[in-house]
Short mmCIF file of C-alpha atoms in Angstrom, two decimals:
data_model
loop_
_atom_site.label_atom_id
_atom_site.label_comp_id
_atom_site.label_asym_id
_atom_site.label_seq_id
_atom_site.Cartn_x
_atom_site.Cartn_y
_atom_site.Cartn_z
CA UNK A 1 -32.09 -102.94 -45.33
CA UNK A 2 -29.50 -101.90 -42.51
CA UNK A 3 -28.74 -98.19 -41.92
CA UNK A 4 -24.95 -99.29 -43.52
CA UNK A 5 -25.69 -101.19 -46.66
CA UNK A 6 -27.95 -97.55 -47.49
CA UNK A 7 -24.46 -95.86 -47.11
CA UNK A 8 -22.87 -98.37 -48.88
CA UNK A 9 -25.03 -97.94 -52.07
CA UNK A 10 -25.36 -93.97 -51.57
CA UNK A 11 -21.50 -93.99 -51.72
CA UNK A 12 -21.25 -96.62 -54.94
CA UNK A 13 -24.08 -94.35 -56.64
CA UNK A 14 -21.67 -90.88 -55.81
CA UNK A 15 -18.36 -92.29 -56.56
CA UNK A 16 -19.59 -94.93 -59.62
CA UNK A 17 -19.37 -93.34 -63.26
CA UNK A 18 -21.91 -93.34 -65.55
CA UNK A 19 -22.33 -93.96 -69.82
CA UNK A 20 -21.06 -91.33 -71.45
CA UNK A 21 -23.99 -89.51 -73.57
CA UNK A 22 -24.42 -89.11 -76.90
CA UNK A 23 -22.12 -86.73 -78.85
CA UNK A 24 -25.44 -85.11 -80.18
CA UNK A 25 -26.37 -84.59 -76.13
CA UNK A 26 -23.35 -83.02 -75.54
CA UNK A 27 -23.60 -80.30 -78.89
CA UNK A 28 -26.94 -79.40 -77.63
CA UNK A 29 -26.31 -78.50 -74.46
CA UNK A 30 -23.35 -76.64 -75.38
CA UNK A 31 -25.36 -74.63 -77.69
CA UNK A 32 -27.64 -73.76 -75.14
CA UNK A 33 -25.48 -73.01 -73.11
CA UNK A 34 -23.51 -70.22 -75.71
CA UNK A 35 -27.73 -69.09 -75.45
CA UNK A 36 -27.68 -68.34 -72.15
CA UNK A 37 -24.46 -66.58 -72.34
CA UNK A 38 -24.49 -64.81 -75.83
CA UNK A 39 -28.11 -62.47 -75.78
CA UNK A 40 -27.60 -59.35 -73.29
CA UNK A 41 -30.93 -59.82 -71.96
CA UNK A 42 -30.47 -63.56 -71.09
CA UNK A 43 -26.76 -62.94 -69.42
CA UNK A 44 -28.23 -59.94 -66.99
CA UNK A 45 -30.02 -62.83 -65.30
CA UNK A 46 -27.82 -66.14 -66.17
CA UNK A 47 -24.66 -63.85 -64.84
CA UNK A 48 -25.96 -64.60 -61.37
CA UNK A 49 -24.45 -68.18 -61.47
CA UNK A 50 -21.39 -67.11 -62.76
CA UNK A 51 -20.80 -64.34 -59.50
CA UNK A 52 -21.94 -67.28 -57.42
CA UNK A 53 -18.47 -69.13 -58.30
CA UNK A 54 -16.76 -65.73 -58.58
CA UNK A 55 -17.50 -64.78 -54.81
CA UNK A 56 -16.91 -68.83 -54.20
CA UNK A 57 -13.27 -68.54 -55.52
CA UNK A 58 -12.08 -65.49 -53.17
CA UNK A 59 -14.00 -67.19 -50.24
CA UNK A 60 -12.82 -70.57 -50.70
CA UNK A 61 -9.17 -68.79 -51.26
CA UNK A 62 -8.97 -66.89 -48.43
CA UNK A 63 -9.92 -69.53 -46.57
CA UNK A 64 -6.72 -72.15 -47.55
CA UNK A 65 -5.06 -69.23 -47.29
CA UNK A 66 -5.29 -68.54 -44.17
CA UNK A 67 -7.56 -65.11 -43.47
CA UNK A 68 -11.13 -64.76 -41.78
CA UNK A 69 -13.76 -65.18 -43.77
CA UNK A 70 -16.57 -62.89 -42.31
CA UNK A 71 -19.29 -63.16 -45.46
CA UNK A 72 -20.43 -63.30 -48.58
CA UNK A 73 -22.98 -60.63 -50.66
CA UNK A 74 -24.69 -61.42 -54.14
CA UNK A 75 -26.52 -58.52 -55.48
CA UNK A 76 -29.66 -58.70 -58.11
CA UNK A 77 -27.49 -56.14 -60.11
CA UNK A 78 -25.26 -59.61 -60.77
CA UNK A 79 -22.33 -58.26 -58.60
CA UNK A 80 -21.16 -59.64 -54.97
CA UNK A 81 -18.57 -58.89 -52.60
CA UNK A 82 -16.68 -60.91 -50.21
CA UNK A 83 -15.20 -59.82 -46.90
CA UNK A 84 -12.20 -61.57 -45.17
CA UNK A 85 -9.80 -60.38 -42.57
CA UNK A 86 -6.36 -60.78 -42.48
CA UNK A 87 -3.21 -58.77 -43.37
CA UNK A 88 -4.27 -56.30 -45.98
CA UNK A 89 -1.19 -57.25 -48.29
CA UNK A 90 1.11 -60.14 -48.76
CA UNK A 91 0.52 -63.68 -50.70
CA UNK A 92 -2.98 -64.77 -48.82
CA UNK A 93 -4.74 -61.25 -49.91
CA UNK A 94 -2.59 -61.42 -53.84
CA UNK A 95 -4.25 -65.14 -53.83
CA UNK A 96 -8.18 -64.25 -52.67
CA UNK A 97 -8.50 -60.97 -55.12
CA UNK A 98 -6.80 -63.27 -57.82
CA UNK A 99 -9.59 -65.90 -57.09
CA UNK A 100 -12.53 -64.20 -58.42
CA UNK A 101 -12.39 -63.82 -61.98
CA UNK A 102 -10.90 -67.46 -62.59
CA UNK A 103 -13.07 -69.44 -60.42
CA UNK A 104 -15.80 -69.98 -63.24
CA UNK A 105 -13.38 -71.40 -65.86
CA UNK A 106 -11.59 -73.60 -63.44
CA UNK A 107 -14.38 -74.90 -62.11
CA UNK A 108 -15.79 -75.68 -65.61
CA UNK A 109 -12.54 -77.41 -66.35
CA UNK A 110 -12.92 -79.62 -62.99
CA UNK A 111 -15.82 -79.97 -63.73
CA UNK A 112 -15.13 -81.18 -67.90
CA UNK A 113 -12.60 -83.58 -66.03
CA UNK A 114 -14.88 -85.15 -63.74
CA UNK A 115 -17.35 -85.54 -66.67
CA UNK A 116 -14.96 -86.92 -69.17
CA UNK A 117 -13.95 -89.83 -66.47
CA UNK A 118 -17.69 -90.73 -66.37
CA UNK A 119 -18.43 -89.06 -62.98
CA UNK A 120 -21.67 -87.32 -63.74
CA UNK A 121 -23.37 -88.46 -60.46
CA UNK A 122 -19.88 -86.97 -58.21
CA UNK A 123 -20.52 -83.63 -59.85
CA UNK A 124 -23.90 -83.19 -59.39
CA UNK A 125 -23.28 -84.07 -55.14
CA UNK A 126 -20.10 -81.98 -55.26
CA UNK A 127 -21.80 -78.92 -56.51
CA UNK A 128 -24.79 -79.64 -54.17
CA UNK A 129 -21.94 -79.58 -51.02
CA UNK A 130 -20.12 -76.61 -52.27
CA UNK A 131 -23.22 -74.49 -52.62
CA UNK A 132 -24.08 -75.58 -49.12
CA UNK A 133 -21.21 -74.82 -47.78
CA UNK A 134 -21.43 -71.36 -49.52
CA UNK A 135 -24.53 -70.65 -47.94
CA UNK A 136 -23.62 -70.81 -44.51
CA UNK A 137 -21.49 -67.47 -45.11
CA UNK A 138 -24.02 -65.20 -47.19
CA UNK A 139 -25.15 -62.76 -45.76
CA UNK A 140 -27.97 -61.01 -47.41
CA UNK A 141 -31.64 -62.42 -48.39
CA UNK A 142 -31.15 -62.48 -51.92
CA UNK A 143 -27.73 -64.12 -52.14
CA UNK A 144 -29.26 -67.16 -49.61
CA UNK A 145 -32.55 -67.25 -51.96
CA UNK A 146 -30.18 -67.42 -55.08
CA UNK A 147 -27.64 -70.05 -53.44
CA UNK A 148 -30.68 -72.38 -52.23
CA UNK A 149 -32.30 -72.58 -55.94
CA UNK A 150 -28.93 -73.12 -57.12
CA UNK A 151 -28.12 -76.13 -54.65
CA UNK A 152 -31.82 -77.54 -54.97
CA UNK A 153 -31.57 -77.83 -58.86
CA UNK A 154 -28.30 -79.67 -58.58
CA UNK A 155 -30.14 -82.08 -55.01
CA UNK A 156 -33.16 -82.53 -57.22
CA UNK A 157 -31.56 -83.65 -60.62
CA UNK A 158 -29.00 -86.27 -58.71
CA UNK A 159 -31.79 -87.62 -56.42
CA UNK A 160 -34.67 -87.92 -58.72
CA UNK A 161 -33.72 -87.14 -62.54
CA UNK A 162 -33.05 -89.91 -64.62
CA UNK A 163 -29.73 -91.13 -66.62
CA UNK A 164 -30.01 -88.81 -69.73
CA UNK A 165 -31.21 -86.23 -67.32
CA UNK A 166 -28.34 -86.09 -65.09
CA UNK A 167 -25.80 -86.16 -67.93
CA UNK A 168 -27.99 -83.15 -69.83
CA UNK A 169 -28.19 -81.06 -66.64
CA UNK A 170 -23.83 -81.70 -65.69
CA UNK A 171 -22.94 -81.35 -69.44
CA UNK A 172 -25.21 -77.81 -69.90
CA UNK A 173 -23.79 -76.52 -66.47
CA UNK A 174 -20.36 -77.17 -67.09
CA UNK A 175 -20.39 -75.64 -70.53
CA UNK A 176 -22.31 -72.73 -69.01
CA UNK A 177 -19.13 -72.36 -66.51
CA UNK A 178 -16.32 -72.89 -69.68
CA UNK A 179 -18.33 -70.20 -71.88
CA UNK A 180 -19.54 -67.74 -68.70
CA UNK A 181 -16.14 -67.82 -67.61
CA UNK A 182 -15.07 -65.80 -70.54
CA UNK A 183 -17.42 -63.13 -70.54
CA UNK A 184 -16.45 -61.25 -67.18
CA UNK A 185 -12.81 -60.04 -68.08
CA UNK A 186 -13.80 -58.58 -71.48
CA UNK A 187 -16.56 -56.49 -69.79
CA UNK A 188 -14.04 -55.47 -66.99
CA UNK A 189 -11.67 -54.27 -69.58
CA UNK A 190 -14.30 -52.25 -71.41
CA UNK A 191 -15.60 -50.90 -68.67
CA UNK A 192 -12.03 -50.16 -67.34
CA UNK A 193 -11.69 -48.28 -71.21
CA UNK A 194 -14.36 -45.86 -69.92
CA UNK A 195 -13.31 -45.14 -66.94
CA UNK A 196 -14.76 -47.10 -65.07
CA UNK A 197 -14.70 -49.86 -61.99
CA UNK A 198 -11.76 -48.07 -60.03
CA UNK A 199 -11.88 -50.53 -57.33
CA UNK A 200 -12.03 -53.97 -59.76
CA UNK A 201 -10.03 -57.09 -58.53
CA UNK A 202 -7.83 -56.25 -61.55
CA UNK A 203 -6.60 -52.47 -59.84
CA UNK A 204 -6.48 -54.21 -56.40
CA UNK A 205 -4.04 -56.52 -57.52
CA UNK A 206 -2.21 -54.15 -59.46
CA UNK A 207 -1.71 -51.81 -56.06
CA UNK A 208 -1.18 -54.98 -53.67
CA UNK A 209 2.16 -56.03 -56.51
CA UNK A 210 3.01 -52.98 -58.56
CA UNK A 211 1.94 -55.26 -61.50
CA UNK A 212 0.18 -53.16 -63.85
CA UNK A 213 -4.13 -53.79 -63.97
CA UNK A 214 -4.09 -54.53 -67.73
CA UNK A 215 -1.16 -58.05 -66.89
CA UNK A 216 -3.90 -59.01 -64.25
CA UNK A 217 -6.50 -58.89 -66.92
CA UNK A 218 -4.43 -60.56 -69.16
CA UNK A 219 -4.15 -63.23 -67.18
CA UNK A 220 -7.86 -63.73 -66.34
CA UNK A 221 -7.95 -63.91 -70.38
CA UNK A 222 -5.44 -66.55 -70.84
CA UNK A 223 -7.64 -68.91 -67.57
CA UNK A 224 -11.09 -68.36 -69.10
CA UNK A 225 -9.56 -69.06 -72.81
CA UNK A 226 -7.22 -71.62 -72.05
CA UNK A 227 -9.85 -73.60 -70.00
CA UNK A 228 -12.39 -73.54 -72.48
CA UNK A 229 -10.41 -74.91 -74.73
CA UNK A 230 -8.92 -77.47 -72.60
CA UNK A 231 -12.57 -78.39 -71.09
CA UNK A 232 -14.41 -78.33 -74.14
CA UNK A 233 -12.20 -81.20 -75.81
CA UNK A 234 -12.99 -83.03 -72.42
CA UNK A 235 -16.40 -82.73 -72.93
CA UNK A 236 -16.26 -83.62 -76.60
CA UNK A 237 -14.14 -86.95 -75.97
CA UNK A 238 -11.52 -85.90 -78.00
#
């Protein structure tokens, strides 16, 4: 077998779709998912995953939009930070802090598309690229060591896992990203009820537009809701 007929079947097995699984498959993962989302205990550790596309969304952001991206953090305490340079106000900076707390829910929507067209294979190798490309800018030990066990699961389930696998592992993920989405804004606004998180994406924006903190967070609502509604009728073929 020539070096280009491997290609050509690597590139038929990414881009082909697959069965849709069973409607039972795709309940079950969802409620695990809610599991790993729902208990406090659970969500201090599954929470890392969800600041992994959080810090993804400014970075890829500030990127298209035109500013220097000089690194990505992610903390064991579940919080990250992203750095880019570039004019401290004006569109490109309003778009990166807006990035953050809607990445997780529009990913899980992308990702409920790509599923409902039968393209459980395409996620699995786009996920595996993205959190590649992520770790080329982190730049701390624990934020690489949490980015490569993130980008091995997805390698390791599209290379070797099975049909049912595959579809398990996409559907569970994806609903993890619909459901974890929602979480973040409602503890930002709590803790901004106490008094606390001065410095959130929410008061950034609301000091780089004059547009009051509590309209930002409003809006981070209406993503995370609005997308897991949108992506869990995807994922439920209806």
């Amino acid at each position: 077998m020539d070096s280009s007929t491997t290609a050509t079947d690597l590139w038929n097995r990414v881009t082909g779709t697959q069965p849709h699984p069973s409607l039972w498959l795709v309940l079950v993962t969802g409620v695990i998912a809610l599991a790993a989302v729902t208990p406090h205990r659970v969500w201090r550790v599954t929470r890392n995953a969800i600041t992994i596309a959080h810090e993804g969304g400014h970075a890829l952001v500030a990127l298209l939009s035109g500013r220097r991206l000089d690194g990505i953090r992610l903390h064991s305490d579940t919080s990250g930070l992203t750095v880019s340079r570039g004019r401290p106000t004006g569109l490109g900076m309003v778009l990166t802090a807006a990035a953050g707390y809607p990445a997780a829910s529009l990913l899980g929507l992308a990702g409920a598309a790509l599923l409902s067209a039968g393209h459980i294979t395409a996620l699995l190798w786009g996920a595996t690229a993205l959190l590649a490309a992520m770790l080329v800018m982190i730049r701390n030990a624990y934020g690489a060591l949490t980015v490569v066990l993130a980008g091995a699961a997805f390698f390791l389930v599209s290379w070797l896992a099975g049909p049912q696998v595959q579809a398990a592992f996409a559907y569970g993920v994806v609903w993890f990203l619909l459901l974890g989405g929602v979480r973040p804004a409602f503890e930002l606004q709590r803790k901004r009820r106490h008094g606390g998180a001065p410095d959130s994406d929410a008061d950034q924006l609301a000091r780089l537009t004059n547009v009051p903190p509590v309209v930002w967070l409003g809006l981070f609502h209406v993503v995370a809701l609005c997308s897991l509604a949108g992506g869990g009728r995807w994922l439920l073929g209806r």
